[in-house]
Amino acid sequence: MTYQYQTQGTCSKLIEIETVEKDGKEVISDIRFTGGCHGNLQGIAALVKGMEPKEVVSRLTGIKCGNKPTSCPDQLAQALKQIAE
């Protein structure tokens, strides 16, 4: 399944998330960010690949970027929360 999430308050503007079912669980198969710090976001995408969304949410929720109230990792967590609803 593919999802798109419009970010708020970050340099990245869009997150595309793909999930697949593996061993009866939904896991992240790919993530693409539009905008933002390309190298860092590629790293985040590689690290969460194969993880269950709830695990990613628990690890990334609340991370801030400088003085901003959110960050690209936090926005990914928000996107995954929205998908779960």
mmCIF file of C-alpha atoms in Angstrom:
data_model
loop_
_atom_site.group_PDB
_atom_site.id
_atom_site.type_symbol
_atom_site.label_atom_id
_atom_site.label_comp_id
_atom_site.label_asym_id
_atom_site.label_seq_id
_atom_site.Cartn_x
_atom_site.Cartn_y
_atom_site.Cartn_z
ATOM 1 C CA MET A 1 0.000 0.000 0.000
ATOM 2 C CA THR A 2 1.282 3.504 -0.786
ATOM 3 C CA TYR A 3 0.505 6.606 1.280
ATOM 4 C CA GLN A 4 1.357 10.294 0.883
ATOM 5 C CA TYR A 5 1.654 12.769 3.727
ATOM 6 C CA GLN A 6 2.019 16.547 3.402
ATOM 7 C CA THR A 7 4.458 17.623 6.086
ATOM 8 C CA GLN A 8 4.059 20.727 8.232
ATOM 9 C CA GLY A 9 6.830 22.848 9.701
ATOM 10 C CA THR A 10 9.786 21.116 8.019
ATOM 11 C CA CYS A 11 12.014 21.597 4.991
ATOM 12 C CA SER A 12 10.659 18.403 3.466
ATOM 13 C CA LYS A 13 7.239 18.929 1.929
ATOM 14 C CA LEU A 14 5.988 15.408 1.239
ATOM 15 C CA ILE A 15 6.589 11.894 2.531
ATOM 16 C CA GLU A 16 5.640 8.862 0.440
ATOM 17 C CA ILE A 17 5.387 5.642 2.421
ATOM 18 C CA GLU A 18 5.016 2.139 1.057
ATOM 19 C CA THR A 19 4.066 -0.788 3.265
ATOM 20 C CA VAL A 20 3.729 -4.511 2.635
ATOM 21 C CA GLU A 21 2.484 -7.436 4.654
ATOM 22 C CA LYS A 22 5.232 -9.729 5.878
ATOM 23 C CA ASP A 23 4.636 -12.697 8.177
ATOM 24 C CA GLY A 24 1.152 -11.367 8.964
ATOM 25 C CA LYS A 25 2.402 -7.894 9.938
ATOM 26 C CA GLU A 26 2.461 -4.602 8.077
ATOM 27 C CA VAL A 27 6.031 -3.372 7.580
ATOM 28 C CA ILE A 28 7.588 -0.397 5.827
ATOM 29 C CA SER A 29 9.027 -1.328 2.439
ATOM 30 C CA ASP A 30 10.065 2.132 1.199
ATOM 31 C CA ILE A 31 9.999 5.801 2.187
ATOM 32 C CA ARG A 32 10.709 8.802 -0.022
ATOM 33 C CA PHE A 33 10.960 12.395 1.186
ATOM 34 C CA THR A 34 10.504 15.387 -1.126
ATOM 35 C CA GLY A 35 12.762 18.234 -0.016
ATOM 36 C CA GLY A 36 14.739 18.390 3.187
ATOM 37 C CA CYS A 37 18.277 17.181 3.910
ATOM 38 C CA HIS A 38 18.608 14.485 1.282
ATOM 39 C CA GLY A 39 21.402 12.437 2.856
ATOM 40 C CA ASN A 40 19.891 12.415 6.333
ATOM 41 C CA LEU A 41 16.457 11.509 5.021
ATOM 42 C CA GLN A 42 17.869 8.671 2.908
ATOM 43 C CA GLY A 43 19.500 7.407 6.097
ATOM 44 C CA ILE A 44 16.249 7.527 8.048
ATOM 45 C CA ALA A 45 14.435 5.739 5.214
ATOM 46 C CA ALA A 46 17.073 2.988 5.142
ATOM 47 C CA LEU A 47 16.984 2.536 8.922
ATOM 48 C CA VAL A 48 13.208 2.121 9.175
ATOM 49 C CA LYS A 49 12.845 -0.167 6.159
ATOM 50 C CA GLY A 50 11.424 -3.505 7.325
ATOM 51 C CA MET A 51 10.160 -2.083 10.625
ATOM 52 C CA GLU A 52 6.576 -2.093 11.810
ATOM 53 C CA PRO A 53 5.073 1.424 11.764
ATOM 54 C CA LYS A 54 4.294 1.382 15.509
ATOM 55 C CA GLU A 55 7.984 0.803 16.306
ATOM 56 C CA VAL A 56 8.989 3.764 14.122
ATOM 57 C CA VAL A 57 6.347 5.953 15.783
ATOM 58 C CA SER A 58 7.627 5.065 19.258
ATOM 59 C CA ARG A 59 11.218 5.908 18.293
ATOM 60 C CA LEU A 60 10.698 9.112 16.281
ATOM 61 C CA THR A 61 7.764 10.940 17.903
ATOM 62 C CA GLY A 62 8.775 14.213 19.517
ATOM 63 C CA ILE A 63 12.155 14.717 17.841
ATOM 64 C CA LYS A 64 12.695 18.423 17.155
ATOM 65 C CA CYS A 65 14.845 20.229 14.585
ATOM 66 C CA GLY A 66 16.590 23.230 16.141
ATOM 67 C CA ASN A 67 13.977 25.651 17.468
ATOM 68 C CA LYS A 68 11.178 24.091 15.414
ATOM 69 C CA PRO A 69 8.470 22.161 17.289
ATOM 70 C CA THR A 70 8.847 19.229 14.853
ATOM 71 C CA SER A 71 11.347 17.585 12.503
ATOM 72 C CA CYS A 72 11.360 15.309 9.469
ATOM 73 C CA PRO A 73 11.590 12.209 11.704
ATOM 74 C CA ASP A 74 8.713 13.508 13.841
ATOM 75 C CA GLN A 75 6.684 14.211 10.700
ATOM 76 C CA LEU A 76 7.308 10.624 9.563
ATOM 77 C CA ALA A 77 5.956 9.445 12.916
ATOM 78 C CA GLN A 78 2.903 11.693 12.483
ATOM 79 C CA ALA A 79 2.327 10.271 8.991
ATOM 80 C CA LEU A 80 2.499 6.708 10.310
ATOM 81 C CA LYS A 81 0.064 7.567 13.128
ATOM 82 C CA GLN A 82 -2.361 8.966 10.557
ATOM 83 C CA ILE A 83 -2.048 5.826 8.422
ATOM 84 C CA ALA A 84 -2.842 3.657 11.450
ATOM 85 C CA GLU A 85 -6.113 5.535 12.025
#
